[in-house]
Coordinates of C-alpha atoms and ligand atoms in Angstrom, one line a residue:
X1 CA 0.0 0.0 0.0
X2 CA 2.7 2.2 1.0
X3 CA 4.8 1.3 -1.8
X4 CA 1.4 2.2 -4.2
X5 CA 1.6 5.1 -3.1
X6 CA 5.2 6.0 -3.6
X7 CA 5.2 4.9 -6.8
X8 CA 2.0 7.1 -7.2
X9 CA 3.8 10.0 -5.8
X10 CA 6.7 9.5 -7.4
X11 CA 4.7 9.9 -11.1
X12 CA 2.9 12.5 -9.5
X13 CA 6.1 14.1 -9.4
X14 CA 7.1 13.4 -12.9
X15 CA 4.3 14.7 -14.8
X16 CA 5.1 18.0 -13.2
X17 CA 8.5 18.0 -13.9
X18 CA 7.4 17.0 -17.3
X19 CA 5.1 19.8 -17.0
X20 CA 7.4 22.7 -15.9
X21 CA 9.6 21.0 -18.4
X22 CA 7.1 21.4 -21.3
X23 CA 6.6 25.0 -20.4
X24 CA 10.1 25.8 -20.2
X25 CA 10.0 24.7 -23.6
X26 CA 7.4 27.1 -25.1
X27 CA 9.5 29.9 -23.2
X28 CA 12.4 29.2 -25.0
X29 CA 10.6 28.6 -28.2
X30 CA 9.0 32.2 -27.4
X31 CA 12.4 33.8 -26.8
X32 CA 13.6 32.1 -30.3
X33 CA 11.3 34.4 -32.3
X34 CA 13.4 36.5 -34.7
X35 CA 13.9 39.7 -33.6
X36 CA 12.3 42.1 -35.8
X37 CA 15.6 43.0 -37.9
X38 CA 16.0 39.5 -38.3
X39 CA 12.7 39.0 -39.8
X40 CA 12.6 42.2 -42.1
X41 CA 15.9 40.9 -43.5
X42 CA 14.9 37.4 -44.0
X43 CA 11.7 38.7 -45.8
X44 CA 13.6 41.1 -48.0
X45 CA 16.2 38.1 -49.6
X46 CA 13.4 35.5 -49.4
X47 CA 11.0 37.4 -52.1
X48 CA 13.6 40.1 -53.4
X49 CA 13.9 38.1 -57.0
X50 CA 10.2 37.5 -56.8
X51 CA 9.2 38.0 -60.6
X52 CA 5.5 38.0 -60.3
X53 CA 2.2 40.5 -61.5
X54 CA 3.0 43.7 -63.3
X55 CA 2.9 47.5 -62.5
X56 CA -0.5 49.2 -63.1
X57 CA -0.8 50.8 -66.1
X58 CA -4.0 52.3 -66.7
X59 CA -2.3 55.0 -64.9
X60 CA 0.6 55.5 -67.4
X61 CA 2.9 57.3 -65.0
X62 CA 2.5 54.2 -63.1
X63 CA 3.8 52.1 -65.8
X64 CA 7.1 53.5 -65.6
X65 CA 7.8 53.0 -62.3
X66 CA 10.7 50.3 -61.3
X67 CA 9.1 47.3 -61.6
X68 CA 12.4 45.7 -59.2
X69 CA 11.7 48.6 -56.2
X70 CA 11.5 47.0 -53.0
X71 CA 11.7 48.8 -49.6
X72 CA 10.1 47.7 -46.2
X73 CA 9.7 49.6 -43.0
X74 CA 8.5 48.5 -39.5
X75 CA 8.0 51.0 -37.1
X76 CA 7.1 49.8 -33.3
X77 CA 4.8 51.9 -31.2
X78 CA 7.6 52.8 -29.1
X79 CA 9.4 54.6 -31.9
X80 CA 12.4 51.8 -33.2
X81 CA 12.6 51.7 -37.3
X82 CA 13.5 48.5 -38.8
X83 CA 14.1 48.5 -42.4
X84 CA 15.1 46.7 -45.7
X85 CA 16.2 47.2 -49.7
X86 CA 15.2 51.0 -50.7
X87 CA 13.1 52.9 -48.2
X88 CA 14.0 56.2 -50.0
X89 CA 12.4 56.0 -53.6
X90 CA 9.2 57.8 -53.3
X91 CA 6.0 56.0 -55.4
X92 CA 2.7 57.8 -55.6
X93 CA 0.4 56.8 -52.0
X94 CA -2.7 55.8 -54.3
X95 CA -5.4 54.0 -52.3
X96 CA -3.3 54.3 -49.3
X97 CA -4.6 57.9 -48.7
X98 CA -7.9 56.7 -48.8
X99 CA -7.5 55.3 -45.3
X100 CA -5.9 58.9 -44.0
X101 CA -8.7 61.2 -45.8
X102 CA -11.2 58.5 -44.1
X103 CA -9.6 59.0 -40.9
X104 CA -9.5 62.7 -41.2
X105 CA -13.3 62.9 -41.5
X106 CA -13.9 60.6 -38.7
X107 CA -11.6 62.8 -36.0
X108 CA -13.5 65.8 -37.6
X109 CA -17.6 64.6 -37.5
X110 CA -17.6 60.9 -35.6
X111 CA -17.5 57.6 -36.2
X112 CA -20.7 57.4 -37.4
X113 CA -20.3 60.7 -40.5
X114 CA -18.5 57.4 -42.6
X115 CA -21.0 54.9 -41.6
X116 CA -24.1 57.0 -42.1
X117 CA -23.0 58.8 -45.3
X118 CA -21.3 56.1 -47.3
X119 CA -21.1 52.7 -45.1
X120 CA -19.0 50.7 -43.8
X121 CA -19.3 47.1 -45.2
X122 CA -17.5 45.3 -48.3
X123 CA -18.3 45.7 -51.7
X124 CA -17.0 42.5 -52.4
X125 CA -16.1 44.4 -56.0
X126 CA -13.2 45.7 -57.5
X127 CA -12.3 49.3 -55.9
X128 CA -13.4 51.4 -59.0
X129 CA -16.6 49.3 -59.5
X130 CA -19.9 51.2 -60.7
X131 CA -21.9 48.0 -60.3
X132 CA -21.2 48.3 -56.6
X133 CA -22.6 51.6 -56.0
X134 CA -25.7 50.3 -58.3
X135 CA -26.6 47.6 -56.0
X136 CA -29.4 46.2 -56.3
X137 CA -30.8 49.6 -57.2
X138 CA -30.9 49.3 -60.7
X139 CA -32.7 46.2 -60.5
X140 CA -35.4 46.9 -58.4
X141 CA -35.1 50.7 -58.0
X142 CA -34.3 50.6 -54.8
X143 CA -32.3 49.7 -52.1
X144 CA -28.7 51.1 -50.6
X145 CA -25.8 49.1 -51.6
X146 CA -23.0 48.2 -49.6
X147 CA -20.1 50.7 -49.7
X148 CA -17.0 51.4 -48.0
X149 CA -15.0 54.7 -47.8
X150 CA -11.7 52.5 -49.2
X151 CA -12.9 51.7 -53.0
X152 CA -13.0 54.7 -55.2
X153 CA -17.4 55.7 -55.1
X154 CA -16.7 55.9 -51.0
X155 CA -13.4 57.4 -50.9
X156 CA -14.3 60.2 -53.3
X157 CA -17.2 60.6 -50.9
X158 CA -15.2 60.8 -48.0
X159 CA -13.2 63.3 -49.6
X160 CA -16.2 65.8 -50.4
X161 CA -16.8 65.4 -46.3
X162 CA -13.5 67.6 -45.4
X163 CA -14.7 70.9 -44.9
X164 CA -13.0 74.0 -46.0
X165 CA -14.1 76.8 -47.7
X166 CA -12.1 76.6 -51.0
X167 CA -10.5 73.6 -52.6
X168 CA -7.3 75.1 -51.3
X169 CA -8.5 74.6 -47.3
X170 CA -9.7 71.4 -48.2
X171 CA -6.6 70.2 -49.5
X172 CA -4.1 72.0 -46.5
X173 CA -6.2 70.0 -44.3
X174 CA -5.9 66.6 -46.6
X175 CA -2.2 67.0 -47.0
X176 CA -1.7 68.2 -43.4
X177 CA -3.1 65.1 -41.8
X178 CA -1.2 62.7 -44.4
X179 CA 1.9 64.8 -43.0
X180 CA 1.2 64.0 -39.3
X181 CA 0.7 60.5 -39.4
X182 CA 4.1 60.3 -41.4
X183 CA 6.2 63.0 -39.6
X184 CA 7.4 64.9 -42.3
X185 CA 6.1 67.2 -45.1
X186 CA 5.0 65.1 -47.6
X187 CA 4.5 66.8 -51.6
X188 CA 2.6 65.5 -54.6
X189 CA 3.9 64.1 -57.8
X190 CA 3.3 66.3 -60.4
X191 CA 4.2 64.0 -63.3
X192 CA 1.3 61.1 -61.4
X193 CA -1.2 63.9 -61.0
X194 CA -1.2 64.7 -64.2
X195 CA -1.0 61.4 -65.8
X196 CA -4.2 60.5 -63.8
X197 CA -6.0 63.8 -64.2
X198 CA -5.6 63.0 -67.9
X199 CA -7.1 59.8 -67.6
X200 CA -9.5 59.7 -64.9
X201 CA -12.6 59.6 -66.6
X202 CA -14.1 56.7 -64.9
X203 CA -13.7 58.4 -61.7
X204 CA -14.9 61.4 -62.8
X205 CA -18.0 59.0 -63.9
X206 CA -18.1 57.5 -60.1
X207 CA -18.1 61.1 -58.7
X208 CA -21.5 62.2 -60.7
X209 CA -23.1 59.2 -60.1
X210 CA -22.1 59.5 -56.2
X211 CA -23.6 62.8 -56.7
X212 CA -26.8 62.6 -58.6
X213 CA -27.4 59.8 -55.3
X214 CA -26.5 62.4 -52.7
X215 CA -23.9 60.6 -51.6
X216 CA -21.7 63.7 -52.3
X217 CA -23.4 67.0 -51.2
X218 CA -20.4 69.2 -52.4
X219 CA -19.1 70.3 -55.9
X220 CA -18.1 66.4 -57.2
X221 CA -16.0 67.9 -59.5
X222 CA -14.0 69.3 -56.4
X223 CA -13.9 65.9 -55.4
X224 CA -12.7 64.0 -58.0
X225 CA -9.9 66.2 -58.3
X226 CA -8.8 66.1 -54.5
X227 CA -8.5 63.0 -54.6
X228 CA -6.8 62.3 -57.4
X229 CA -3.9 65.4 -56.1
X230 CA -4.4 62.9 -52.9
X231 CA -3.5 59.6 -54.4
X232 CA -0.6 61.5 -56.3
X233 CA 1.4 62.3 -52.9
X234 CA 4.4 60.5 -52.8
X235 CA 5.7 58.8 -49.9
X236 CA 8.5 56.3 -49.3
X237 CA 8.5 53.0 -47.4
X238 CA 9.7 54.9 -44.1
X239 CA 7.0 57.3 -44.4
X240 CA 4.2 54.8 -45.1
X241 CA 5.8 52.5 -42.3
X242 CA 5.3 55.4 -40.2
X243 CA 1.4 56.0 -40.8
X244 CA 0.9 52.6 -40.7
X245 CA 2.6 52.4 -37.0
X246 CA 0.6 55.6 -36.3
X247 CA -2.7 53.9 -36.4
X248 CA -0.7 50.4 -34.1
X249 CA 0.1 53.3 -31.6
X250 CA -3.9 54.4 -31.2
X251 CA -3.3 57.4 -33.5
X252 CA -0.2 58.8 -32.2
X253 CA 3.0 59.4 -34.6
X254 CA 5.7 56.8 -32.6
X255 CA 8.3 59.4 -33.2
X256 CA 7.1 62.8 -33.6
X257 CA 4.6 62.0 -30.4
X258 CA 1.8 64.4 -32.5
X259 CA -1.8 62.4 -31.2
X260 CA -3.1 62.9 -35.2
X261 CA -6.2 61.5 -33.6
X262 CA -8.0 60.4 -31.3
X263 CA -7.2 56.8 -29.8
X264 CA -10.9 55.9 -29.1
X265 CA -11.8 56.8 -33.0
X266 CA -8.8 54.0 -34.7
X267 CA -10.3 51.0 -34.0
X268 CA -13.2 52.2 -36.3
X269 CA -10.6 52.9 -39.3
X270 CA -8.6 49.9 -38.6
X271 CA -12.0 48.0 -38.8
X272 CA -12.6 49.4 -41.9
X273 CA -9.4 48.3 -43.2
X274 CA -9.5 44.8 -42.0
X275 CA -12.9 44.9 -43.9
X276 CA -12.0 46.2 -47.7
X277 CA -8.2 47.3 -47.2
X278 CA -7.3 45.0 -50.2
X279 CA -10.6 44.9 -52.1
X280 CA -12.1 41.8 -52.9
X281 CA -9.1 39.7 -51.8
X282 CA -9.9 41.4 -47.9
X283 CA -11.0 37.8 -46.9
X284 CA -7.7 36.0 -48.0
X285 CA -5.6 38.6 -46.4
X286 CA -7.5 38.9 -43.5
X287 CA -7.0 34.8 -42.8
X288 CA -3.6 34.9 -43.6
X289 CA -2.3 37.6 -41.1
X290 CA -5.5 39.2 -39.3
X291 CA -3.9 42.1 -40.0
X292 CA -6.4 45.5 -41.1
X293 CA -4.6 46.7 -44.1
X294 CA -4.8 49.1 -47.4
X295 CA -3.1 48.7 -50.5
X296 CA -2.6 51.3 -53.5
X297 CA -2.1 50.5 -57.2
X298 CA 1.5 52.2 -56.6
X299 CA 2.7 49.3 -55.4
X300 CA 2.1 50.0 -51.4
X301 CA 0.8 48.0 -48.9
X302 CA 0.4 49.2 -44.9
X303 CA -0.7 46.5 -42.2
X304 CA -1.1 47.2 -38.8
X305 CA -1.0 45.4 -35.9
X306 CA -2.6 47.0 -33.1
X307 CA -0.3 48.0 -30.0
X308 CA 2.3 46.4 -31.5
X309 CA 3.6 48.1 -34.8
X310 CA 2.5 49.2 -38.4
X311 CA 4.3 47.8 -41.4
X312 CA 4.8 49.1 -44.9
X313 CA 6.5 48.0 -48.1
X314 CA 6.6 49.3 -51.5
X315 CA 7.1 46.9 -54.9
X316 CA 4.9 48.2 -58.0
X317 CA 3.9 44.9 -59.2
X318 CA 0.5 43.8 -58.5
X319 CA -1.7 40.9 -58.9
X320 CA -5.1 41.0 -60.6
X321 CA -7.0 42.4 -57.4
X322 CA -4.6 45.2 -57.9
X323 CA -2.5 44.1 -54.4
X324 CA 1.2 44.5 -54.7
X325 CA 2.3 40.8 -54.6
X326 CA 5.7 41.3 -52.6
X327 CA 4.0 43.0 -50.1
X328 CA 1.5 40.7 -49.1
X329 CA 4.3 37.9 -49.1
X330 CA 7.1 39.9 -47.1
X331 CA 4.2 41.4 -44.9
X332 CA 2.6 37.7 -44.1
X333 CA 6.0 36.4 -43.6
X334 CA 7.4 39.0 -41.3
X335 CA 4.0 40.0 -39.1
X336 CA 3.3 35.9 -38.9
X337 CA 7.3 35.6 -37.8
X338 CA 6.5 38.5 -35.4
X339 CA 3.3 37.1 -33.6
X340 CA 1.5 40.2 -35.0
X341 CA -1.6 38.8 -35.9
X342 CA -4.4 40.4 -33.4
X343 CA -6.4 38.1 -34.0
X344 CA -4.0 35.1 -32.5
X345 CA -3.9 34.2 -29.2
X346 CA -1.6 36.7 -27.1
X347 CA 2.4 36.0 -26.8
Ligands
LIG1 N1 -6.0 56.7 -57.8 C1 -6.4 55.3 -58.1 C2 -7.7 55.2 -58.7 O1 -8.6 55.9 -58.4 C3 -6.3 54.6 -56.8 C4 -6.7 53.1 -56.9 C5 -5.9 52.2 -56.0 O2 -4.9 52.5 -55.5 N2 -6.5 51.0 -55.9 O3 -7.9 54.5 -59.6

């Protein structure tokens, strides 16, 4: 009996030490996770001869671009860059503003301005898509679709909603909050705004129809062109690394320590993100890294993972959703290396 026992004890004894043993295990396991250097660098030489999807070119300044840039930029919320390849070449911000002009307008009026005026679920369409602001009205003759202020109909609403009293204020306030998140004075490229003003018909197109639906109260005209100067600013990997860490730091610039806005609004614009950040591949992305993000047909893509950093890189070629393809792979690989997906259970 007493020998029972001892025995008993004595595996008693050795399932915790297994235990403890396990557990020291997983620590160690924890503390082997690349350090964020690491990871950045393994990222850029694993996909750096990538040779995949092409540069946009319905924009023809787009076309031009260097099909072989490749820069990325993590930025913690406590300020530390990390960087790899070029993070100097500036490309046109495209979609990417869309998330900052969005944000803008929610500081300014409230969460609910974006939902009530243009929504805030997926189109499940491409981003210039005039079926999707149809919906199912022109079937029935009714009926609001669904829209989001991240494909083109809701983010040359959003961009109607800055208030100013000439197209001059409007835009000082656009550029100026684009400028705070990154922490430096950002300027538009002339030769991109041009290229697109020449050629933006179809969002000219979107803007009346967002219009004649009231979805646009102000001069659509006004509109259209504002947000085509604000898809023509030019940034660089840093900087977009930068905004991107400005939203993972509850709307406060890691290194300039501006509060750009406020930390209750973010989660709204990061849900918004997470929702149609890369169109109608939001889904995939979203299971892959559970990270809210927003490309731009420059070749941009910004991920954010809350609390813990924002992460951008830059390579012009994009698949047929219009994603940069690099991005998404270096992005996965690094944030999923990290333990930056929010929606994972905590490390
Ligand atoms: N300026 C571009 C357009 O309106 C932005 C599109 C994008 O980056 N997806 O077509």
């Amino acid at each position: 009996m007493r020998e029972t026992l001892f025995v008993q004890r004595r595996a008693w004894l050795a399932g915790i030490i297994a235990s403890v043993g396990l557990a020291g295990l997983v620590v160690t396991a924890q503390q082997a996770a690349p350090d964020p250097q690491t990871a950045v660098n393994t990222a850029f030489k694993q996909f750096q001869t990538l040779k995949e999807g092409k540069n946009a070119d319905y924009i023809p300044a787009l076309a031009k671009v260097d099909p072989n840039l490749f820069g990325i930029a993590l930025v913690t919320v406590d300020g530390k860059v990390f960087t790899a390849g070029d993070i100097k070449t500036e490309v046109s911000i495209q979609s990417i503003s869309k998330v900052f002009t969005m944000a803008q307008v929610i500081q300014e009026q409230g969460l609910e301005s974006i939902e009530k005026r243009i929504g805030v679920d997926a189109t499940g369409a491409r981003f210039n898509s005039i079926i999707a602001i149809e919906g199912v009205r022109s079937v029935v003759g009714t009926g609001a679709p669904e829209m989001n202020a991240l494909v083109n109909p809701g983010a040359i609403s959003s961009t109607s909603m800055v208030t100013g009293a000439t197209s001059d204020a409007v835009w000082n306030k656009i550029i100026g909050f684009h400028n705070d998140a990154a922490g430096r004075s950002l300027s538009v490229l002339q030769d991109v705004y041009k290229s697109e003003s020449d050629t933006n018909q179809r969002n000219q197109a979107i803007g009346a129809l967002m219009y004649a639906y009231g979805y646009i109260k102000t001069d659509w005209h006004q509109a259209v062109d504002l947000y085509t100067r604000q898809c023509s600013i030019g940034v660089n990997a840093r900087d977009l690394g930068m905004m991107a860490a400005t939203l993972a730091a509850g709307g406060k610039n890691p290194v300039t320590g501006k509060q750009v806005m406020d930390a209750a609004k973010v989660p709204g614009v990061l849900a918004v993100m997470a929702t149609a950040g890369l169109y109608d591949d939001s889904g995939k992305w979203l299971y892959h890294t559970g990270l809210p993000a927003k490309s731009g047909v420059g070749g941009g893509i910004i991920a954010v993972s809350p609390g813990k950093f924002g992460i951008a890189v830059i390579a012009p070629p994009l698949d047929d959703a219009g994603n940069s393809i690099k991005a998404q792979r270096a992005i996965t690989a690094i944030s999923n290396a990290l333990g930056g997906n929010p929606l994972a259970p905590r490390r």
